mmCIF file of C-alpha atoms and ligand atoms in Angstrom:
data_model
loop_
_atom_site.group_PDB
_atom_site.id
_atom_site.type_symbol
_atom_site.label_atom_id
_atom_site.label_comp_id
_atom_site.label_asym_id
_atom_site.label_seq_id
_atom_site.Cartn_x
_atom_site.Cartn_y
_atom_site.Cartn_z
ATOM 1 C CA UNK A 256 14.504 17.071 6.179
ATOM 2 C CA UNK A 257 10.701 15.757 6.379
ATOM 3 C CA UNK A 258 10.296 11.954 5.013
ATOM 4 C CA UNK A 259 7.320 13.394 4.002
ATOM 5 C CA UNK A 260 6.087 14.855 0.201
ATOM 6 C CA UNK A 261 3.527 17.999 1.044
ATOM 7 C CA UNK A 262 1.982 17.693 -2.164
ATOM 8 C CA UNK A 263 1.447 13.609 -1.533
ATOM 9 C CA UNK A 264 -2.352 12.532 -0.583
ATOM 10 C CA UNK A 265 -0.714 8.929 1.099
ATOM 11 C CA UNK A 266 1.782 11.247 3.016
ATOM 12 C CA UNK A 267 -1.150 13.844 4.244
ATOM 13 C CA UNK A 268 -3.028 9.989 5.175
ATOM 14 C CA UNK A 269 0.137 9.072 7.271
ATOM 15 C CA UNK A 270 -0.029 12.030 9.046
ATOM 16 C CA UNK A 271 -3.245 11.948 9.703
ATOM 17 C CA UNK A 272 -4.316 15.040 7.893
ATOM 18 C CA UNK A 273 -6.691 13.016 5.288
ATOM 19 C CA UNK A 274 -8.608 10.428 7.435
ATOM 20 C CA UNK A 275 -8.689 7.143 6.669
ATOM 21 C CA UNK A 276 -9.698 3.829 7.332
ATOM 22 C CA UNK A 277 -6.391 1.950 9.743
ATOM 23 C CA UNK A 278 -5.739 -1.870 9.129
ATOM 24 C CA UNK A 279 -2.642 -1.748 10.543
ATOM 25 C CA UNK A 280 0.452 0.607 11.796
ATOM 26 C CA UNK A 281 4.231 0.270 12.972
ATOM 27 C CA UNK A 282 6.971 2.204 12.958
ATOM 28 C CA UNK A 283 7.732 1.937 9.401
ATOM 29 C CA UNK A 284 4.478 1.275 7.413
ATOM 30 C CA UNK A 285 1.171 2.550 7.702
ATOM 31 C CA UNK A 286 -2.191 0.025 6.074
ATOM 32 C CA UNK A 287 -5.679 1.516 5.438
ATOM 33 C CA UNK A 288 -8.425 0.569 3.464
ATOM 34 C CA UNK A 289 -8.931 1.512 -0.377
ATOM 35 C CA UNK A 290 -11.449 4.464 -0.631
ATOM 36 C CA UNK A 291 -12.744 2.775 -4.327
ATOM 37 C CA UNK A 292 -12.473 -0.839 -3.185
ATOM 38 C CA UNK A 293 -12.133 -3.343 -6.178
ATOM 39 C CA UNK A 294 -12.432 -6.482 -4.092
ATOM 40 C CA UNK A 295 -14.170 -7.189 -0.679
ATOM 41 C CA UNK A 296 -11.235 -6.948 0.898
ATOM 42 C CA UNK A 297 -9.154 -4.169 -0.651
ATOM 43 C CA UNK A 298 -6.147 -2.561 1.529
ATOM 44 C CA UNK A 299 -3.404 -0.068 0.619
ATOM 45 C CA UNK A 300 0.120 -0.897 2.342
ATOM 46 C CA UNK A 301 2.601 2.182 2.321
ATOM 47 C CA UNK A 302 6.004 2.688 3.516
ATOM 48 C CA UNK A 303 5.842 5.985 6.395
ATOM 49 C CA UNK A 304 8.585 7.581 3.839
ATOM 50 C CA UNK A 305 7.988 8.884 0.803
ATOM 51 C CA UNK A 306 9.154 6.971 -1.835
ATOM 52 C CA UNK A 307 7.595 7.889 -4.992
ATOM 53 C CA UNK A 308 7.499 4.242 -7.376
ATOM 54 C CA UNK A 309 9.285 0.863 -7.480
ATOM 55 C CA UNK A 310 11.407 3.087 -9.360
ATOM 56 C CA UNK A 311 13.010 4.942 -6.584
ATOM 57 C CA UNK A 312 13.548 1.979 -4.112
ATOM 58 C CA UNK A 313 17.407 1.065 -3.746
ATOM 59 C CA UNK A 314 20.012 0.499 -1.594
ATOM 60 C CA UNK A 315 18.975 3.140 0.947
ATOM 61 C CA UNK A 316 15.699 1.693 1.470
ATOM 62 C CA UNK A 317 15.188 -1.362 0.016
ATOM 63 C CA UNK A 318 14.566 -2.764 3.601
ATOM 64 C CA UNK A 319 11.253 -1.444 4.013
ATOM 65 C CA UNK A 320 9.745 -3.189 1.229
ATOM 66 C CA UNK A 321 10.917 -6.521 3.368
ATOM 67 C CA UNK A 322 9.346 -4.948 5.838
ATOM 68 C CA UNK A 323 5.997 -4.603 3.948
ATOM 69 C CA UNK A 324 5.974 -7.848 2.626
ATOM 70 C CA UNK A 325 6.099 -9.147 6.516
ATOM 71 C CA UNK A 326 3.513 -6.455 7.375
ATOM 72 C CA UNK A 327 1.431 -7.693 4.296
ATOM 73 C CA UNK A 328 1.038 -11.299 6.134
ATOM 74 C CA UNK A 329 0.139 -9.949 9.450
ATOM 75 C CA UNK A 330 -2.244 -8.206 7.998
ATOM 76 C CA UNK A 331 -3.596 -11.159 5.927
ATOM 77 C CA UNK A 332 -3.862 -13.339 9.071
ATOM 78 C CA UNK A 333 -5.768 -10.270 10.549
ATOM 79 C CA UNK A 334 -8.438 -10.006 7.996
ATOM 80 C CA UNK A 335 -8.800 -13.795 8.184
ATOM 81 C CA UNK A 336 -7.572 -13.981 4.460
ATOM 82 C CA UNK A 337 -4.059 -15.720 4.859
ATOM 83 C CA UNK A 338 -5.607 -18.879 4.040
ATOM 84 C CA UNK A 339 -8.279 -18.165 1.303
ATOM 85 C CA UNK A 340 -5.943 -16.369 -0.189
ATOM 86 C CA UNK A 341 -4.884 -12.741 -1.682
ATOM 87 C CA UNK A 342 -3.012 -11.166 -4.409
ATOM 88 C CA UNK A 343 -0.169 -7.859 -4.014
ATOM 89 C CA UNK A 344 -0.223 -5.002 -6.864
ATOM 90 C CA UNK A 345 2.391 -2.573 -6.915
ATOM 91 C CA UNK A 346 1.516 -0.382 -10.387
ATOM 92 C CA UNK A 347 4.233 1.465 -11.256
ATOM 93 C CA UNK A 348 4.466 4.139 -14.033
ATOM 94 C CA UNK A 349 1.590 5.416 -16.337
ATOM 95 C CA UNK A 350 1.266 2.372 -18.260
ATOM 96 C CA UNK A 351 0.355 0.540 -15.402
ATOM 97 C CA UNK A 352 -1.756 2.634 -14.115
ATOM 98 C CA UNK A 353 -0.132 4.216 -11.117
ATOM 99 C CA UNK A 354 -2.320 6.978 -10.015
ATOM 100 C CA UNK A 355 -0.907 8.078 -6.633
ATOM 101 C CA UNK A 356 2.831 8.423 -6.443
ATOM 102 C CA UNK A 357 3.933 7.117 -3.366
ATOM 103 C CA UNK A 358 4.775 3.480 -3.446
ATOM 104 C CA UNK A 359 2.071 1.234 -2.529
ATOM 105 C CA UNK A 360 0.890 -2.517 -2.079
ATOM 106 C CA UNK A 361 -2.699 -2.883 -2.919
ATOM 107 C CA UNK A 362 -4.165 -6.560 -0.862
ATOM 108 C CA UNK A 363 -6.915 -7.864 -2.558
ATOM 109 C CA UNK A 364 -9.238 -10.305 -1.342
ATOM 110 C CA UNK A 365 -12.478 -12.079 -1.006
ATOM 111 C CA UNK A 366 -13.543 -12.971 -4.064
ATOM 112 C CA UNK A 367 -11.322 -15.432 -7.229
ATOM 113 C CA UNK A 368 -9.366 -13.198 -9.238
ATOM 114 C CA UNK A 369 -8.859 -15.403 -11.944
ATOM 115 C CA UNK A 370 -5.254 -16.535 -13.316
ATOM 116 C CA UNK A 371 -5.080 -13.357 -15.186
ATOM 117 C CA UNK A 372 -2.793 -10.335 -14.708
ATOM 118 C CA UNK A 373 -5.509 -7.541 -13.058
ATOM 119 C CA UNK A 374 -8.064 -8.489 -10.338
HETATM 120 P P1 5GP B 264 -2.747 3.157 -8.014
HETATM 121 O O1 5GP B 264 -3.719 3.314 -9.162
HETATM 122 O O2 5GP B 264 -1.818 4.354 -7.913
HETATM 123 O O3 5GP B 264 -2.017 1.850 -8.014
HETATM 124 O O4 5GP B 264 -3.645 3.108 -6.713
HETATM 125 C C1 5GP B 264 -4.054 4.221 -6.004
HETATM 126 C C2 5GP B 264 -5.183 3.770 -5.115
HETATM 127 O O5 5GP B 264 -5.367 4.750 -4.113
HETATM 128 C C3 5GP B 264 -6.515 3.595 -5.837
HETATM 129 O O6 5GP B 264 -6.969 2.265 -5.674
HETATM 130 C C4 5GP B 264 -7.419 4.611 -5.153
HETATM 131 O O7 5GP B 264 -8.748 4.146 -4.990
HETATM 132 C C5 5GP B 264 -6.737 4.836 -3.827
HETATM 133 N N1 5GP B 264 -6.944 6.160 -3.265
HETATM 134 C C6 5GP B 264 -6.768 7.358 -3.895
HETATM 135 N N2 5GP B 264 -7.040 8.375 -3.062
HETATM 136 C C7 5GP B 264 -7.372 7.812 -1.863
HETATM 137 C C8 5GP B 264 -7.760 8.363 -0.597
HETATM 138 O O8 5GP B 264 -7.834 9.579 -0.396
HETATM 139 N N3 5GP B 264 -8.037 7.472 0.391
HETATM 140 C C9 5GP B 264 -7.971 6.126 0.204
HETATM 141 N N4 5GP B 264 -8.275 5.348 1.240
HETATM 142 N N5 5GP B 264 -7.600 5.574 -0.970
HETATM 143 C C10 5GP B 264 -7.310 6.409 -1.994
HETATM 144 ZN ZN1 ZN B 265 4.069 10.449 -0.057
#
């Protein structure tokens, strides 16, 4: 059974069938840069599996989104943001906007975003 989703757009990016921008790659997560950037510094973090929201992580792959997180501050020191500072979105669900369902960390950077809720 593919990890994959054929009718996903991140899953087609994984694979290398949509191009896109690379930030970073391992085995288990795959970072590019936002094609509709709403900071300077705006990069999508996705697990190489196809997991659709927050909804659907559990037990049997709740490990990746460790993973991520340790990814996510790799990547920060790479982009020379770890110390300015950055802020992690996961939207998940309609009402918060979620517009591509395959789970995602959005980095954004580069700019104050304010003490509210939304860059
Ligand atoms: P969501 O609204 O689901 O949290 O975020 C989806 C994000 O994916 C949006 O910020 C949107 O700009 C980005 N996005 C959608 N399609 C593509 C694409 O084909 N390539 C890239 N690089 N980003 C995409
Ligand atoms: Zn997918």
């Amino acid at each position: 059974m593919s990890a994959f989703d054929d009718n996903c757009i991140f899953c087609k990016i994984i694979k290398g069938d949509i191009p896109s921008t690379k930030v970073y790659e391992d085995d288990l997560c795959y970072a590019f840069r936002d094609i509709n950037p709403q900071a300077p510094t705006h990069i999508l973090v996705v697990p190489k599996t196809h997991i659709s929201s927050c909804n659907d992580v559990n037990e049997s792959n709740e490990a990746v989104v460790g993973h991520i997180y340790s990814a996510i501050a790799r990547i920060a020191e790479q982009e020379g943001i770890s110390k300015t500072g950055y802020r992690i979105i996961t939207n998940c669900g309609k009402d918060a906007g979620q517009t591509v369902f395959h789970l995602h960390f959005h980095i954004l950077a580069g700019k104050p975003m304010g003490e509210g809720m939304l860059p």
